[in-house]
Short mmCIF file of C-alpha atoms in Angstrom, two decimals:
data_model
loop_
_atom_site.label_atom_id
_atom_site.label_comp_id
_atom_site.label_asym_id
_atom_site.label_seq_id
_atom_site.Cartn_x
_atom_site.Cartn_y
_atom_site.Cartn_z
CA UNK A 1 6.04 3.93 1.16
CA UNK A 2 9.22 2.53 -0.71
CA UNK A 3 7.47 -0.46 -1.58
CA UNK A 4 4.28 1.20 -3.09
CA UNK A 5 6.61 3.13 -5.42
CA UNK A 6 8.50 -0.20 -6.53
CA UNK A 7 4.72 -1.56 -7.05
CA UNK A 8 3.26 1.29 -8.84
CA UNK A 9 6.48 1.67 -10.69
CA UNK A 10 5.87 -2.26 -11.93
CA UNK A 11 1.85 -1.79 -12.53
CA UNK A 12 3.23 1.00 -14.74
CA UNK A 13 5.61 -1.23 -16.61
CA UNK A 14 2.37 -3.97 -16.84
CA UNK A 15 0.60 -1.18 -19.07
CA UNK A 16 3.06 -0.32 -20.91
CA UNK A 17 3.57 3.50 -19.97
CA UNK A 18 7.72 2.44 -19.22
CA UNK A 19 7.88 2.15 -22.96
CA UNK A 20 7.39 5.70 -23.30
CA UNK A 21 8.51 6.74 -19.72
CA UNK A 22 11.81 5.31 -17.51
CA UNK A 23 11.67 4.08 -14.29
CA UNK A 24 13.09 7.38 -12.84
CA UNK A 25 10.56 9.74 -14.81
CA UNK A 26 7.52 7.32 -13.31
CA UNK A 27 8.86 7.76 -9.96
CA UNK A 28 8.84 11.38 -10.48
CA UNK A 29 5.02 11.62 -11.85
CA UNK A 30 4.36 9.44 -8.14
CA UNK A 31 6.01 12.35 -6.67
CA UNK A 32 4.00 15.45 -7.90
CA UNK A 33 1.09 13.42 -6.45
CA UNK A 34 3.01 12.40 -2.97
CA UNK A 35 4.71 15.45 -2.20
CA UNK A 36 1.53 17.36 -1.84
CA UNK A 37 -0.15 14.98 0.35
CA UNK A 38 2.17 13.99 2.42
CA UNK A 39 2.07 17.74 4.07
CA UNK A 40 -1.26 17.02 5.57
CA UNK A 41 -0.97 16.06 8.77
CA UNK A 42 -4.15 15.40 10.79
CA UNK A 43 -5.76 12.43 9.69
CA UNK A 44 -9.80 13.63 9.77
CA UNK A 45 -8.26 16.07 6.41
CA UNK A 46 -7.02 12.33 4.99
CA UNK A 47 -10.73 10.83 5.18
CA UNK A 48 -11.57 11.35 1.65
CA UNK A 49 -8.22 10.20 0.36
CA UNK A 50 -8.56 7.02 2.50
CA UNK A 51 -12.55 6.36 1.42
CA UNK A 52 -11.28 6.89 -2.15
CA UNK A 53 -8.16 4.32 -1.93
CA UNK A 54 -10.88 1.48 -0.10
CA UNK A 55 -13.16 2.16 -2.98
CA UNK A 56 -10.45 1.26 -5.56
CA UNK A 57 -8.94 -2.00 -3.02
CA UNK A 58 -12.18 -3.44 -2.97
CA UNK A 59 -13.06 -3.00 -6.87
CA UNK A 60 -9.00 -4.37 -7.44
CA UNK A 61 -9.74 -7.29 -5.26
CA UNK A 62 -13.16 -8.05 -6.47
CA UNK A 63 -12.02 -8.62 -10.07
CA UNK A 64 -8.87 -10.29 -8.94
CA UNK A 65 -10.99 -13.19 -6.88
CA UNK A 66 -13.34 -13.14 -9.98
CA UNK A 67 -10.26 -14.25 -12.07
CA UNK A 68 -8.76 -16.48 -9.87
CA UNK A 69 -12.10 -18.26 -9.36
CA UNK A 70 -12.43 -18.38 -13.12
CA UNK A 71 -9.24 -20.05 -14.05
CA UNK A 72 -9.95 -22.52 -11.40
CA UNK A 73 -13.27 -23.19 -13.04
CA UNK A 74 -12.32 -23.38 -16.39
CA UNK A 75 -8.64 -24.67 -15.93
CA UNK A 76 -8.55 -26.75 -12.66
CA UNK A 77 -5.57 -26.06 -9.92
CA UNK A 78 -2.34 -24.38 -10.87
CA UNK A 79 0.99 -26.53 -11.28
CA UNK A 80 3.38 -27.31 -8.96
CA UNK A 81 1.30 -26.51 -5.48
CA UNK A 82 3.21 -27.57 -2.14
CA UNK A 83 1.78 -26.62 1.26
CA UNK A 84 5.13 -25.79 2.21
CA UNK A 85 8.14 -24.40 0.44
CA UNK A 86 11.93 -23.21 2.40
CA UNK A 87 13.13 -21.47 -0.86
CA UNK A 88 10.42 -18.93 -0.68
CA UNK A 89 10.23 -19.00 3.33
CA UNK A 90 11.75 -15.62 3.71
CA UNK A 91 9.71 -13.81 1.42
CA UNK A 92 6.51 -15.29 2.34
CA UNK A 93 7.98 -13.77 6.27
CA UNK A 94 8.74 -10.44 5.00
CA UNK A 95 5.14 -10.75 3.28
CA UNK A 96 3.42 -11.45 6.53
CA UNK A 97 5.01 -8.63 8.24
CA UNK A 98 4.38 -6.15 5.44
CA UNK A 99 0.59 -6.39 6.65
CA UNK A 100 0.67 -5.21 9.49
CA UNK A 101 1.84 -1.88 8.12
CA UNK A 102 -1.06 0.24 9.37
CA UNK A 103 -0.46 -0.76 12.95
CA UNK A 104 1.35 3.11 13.73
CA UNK A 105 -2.34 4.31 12.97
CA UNK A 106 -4.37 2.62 15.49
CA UNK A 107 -3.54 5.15 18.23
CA UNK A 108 -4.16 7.98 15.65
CA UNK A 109 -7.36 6.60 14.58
CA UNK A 110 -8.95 6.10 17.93
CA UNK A 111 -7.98 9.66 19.15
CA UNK A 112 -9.88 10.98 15.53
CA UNK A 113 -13.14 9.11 16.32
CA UNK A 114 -16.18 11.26 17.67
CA UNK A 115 -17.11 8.21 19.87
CA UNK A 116 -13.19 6.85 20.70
CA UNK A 117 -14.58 3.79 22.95
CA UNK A 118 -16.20 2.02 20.26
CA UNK A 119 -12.76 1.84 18.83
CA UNK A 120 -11.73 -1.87 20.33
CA UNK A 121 -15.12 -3.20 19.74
CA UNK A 122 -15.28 -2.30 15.94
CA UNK A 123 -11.50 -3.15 15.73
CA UNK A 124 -11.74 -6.72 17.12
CA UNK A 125 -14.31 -7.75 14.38
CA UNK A 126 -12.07 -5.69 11.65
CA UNK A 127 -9.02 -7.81 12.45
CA UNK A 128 -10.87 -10.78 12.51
CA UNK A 129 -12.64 -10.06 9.50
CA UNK A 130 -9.23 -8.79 7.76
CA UNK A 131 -7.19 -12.18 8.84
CA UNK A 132 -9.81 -14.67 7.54
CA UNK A 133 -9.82 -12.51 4.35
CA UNK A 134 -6.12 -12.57 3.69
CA UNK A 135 -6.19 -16.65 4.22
CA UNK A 136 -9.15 -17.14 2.08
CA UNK A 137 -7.70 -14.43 -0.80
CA UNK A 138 -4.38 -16.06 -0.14
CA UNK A 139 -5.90 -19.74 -0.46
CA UNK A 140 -7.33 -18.69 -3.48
CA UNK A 141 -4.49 -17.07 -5.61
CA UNK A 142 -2.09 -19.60 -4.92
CA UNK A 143 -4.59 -22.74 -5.60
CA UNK A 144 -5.30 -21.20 -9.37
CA UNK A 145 -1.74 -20.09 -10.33
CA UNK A 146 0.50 -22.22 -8.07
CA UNK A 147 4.37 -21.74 -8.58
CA UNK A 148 3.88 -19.51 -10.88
CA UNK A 149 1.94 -17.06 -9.32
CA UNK A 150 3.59 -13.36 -8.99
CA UNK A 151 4.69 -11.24 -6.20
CA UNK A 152 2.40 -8.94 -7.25
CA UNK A 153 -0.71 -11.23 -8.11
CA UNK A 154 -2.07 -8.59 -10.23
CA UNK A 155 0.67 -9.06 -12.79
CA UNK A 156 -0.57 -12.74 -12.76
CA UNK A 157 -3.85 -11.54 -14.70
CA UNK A 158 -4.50 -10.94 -18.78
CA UNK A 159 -2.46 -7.74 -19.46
CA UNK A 160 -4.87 -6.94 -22.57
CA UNK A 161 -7.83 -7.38 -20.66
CA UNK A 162 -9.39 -4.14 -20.33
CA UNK A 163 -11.33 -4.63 -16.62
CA UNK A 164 -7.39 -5.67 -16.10
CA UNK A 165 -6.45 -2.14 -17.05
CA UNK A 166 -9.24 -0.88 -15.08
CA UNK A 167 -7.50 -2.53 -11.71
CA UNK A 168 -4.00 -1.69 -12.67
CA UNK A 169 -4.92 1.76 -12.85
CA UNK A 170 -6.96 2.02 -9.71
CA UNK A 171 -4.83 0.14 -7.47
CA UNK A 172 -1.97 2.52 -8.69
CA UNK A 173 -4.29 5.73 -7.73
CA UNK A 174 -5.26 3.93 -4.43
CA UNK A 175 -1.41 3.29 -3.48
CA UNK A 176 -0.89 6.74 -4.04
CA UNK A 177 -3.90 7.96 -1.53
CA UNK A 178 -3.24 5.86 0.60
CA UNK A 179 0.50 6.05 0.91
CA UNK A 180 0.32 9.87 3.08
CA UNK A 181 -2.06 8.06 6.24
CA UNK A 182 1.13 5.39 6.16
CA UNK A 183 3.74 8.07 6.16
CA UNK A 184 1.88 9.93 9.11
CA UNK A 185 3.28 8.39 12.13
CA UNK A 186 6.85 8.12 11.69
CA UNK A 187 6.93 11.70 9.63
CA UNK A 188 5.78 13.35 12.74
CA UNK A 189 8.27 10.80 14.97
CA UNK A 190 11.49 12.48 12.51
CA UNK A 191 10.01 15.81 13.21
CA UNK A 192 9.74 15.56 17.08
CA UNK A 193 13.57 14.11 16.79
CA UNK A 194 14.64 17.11 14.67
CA UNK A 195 12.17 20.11 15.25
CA UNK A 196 11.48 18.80 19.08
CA UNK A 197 7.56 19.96 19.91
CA UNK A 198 7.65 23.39 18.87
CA UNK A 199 4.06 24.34 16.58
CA UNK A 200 5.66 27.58 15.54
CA UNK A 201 4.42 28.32 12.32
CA UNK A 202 5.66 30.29 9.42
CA UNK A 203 9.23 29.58 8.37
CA UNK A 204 9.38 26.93 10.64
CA UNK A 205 6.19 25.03 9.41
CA UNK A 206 7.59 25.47 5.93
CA UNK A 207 10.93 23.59 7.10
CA UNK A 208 8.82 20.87 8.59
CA UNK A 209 7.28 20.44 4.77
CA UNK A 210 11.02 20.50 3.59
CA UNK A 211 11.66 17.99 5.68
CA UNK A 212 8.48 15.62 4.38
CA UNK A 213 9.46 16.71 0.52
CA UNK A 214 13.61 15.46 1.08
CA UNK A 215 11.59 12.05 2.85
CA UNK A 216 9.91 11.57 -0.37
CA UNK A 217 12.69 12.02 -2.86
CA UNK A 218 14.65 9.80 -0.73
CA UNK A 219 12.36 7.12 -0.79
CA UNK A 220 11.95 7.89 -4.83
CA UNK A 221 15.70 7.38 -5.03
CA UNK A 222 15.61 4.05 -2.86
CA UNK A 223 12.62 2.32 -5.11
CA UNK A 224 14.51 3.32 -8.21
CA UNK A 225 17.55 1.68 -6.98
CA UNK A 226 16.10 -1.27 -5.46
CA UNK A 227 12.58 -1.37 -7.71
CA UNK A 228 14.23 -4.50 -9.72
CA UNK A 229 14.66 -6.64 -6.22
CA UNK A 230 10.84 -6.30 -5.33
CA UNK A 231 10.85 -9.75 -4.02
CA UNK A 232 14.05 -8.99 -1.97
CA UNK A 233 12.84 -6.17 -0.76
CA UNK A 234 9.95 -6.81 0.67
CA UNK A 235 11.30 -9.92 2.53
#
């Protein structure tokens, strides 16, 4: 969740809205949006968040691969490409591991699914499909910007151009949907350690949400302060 904030926080700063608004008052917009979601907590009440943040991913990706097929096109390979680099080892590590992010929610998943033992069947051809995609989307950004390609490949696109805008904005709003179904598992793991299993509700539900809110604002506090060491960060 830290690292969506640092990367919505730079898509902001890629339109231009941190020349009106800081880095802290950006965070703080992310927040009215997070705060609210993050206090739902079965994942069937997440489904139209989570439709709505693959809608925008696939539209983001589709006009990034139409770019980066374009400049190969029109402008041949990018400079300096090596099939293997040590300076940027680490990061491309800390990379790797950053996709597996949604693992917590396979459990969570399965047990929301009308029909739970299709889950493995329909899951072996997802990761399959998903692993072959990152190589080939992988492949392809690197071969058309080479070394100079950016953390955040987005940033690596015409800032002016207005389908650019278009992505920017929607990968932004898609971070931000899908950012609670990431939170889930370990905001209910920090509630068994503090609250134990009690489903009281009341006063004690509404400490539970205190709890989620103080998560947020910490993590807010933690992109700020580390937003300008994306690279870093993620590795």
């Amino acid at each position: 969740n830290i690292a969506y904030m640092i990367f919505i926080s730079r898509i902001a700063g890629s339109l231009g809205i941190q020349d009106y608004l800081s880095v802290v008052q950006v965070v703080a917009a992310q927040l009215l949006f997070l705060i609210p979601l993050c206090l739902i907590r079965q994942v069937h009440r997440l489904e139209l968040a989570i439709l709505g943040a693959d809608a925008l991913i696939f539209f983001g990706l589709f006009v990034i691969l139409w770019f980066s097929v374009g400049k190969i096109a029109t402008a041949g390979t990018g400079p300096g490409l090596e099939p293997f680099r040590p300076e940027t080892c680490g990061l491309f590590i800390g990379t790797a591991i950053f996709t597996f992010e949604g693992i917590p929610m396979v459990l969570p998943v399965k047990q929301a699914m009308a029909e739970p033992e299709q889950y493995w069947g329909w899951f072996v051809w997802m990761f399959c499909g998903i692993v072959a995609f990152f190589m080939m989307f992988s492949l392809v950004g690197y071969v058309a910007f080479g070394d100079e390609v950016r953390s955040v490949v987005i940033l690596n696109l015409p800032a002016t151009d207005p389908l650019v805008k278009a992505v920017n904005i929607a990968y932004a709003f898609a971070l931000i949907l899908g950012s609670p179904l990431i939170f889930l598992p370990a905001g209910k793991i920090v509630e068994l350690w503090i609250f134990g299993t009690s489903k009281q509700k009341g006063q004690w539900k509404w400490s539970k949400n205190a709890l989620r809110a103080a998560e947020f604002c910490i993590f807010g506090v933690v992109s700020v302060l580390g937003g300008s060491s994306f690279d870093k960060f993620v590795a």
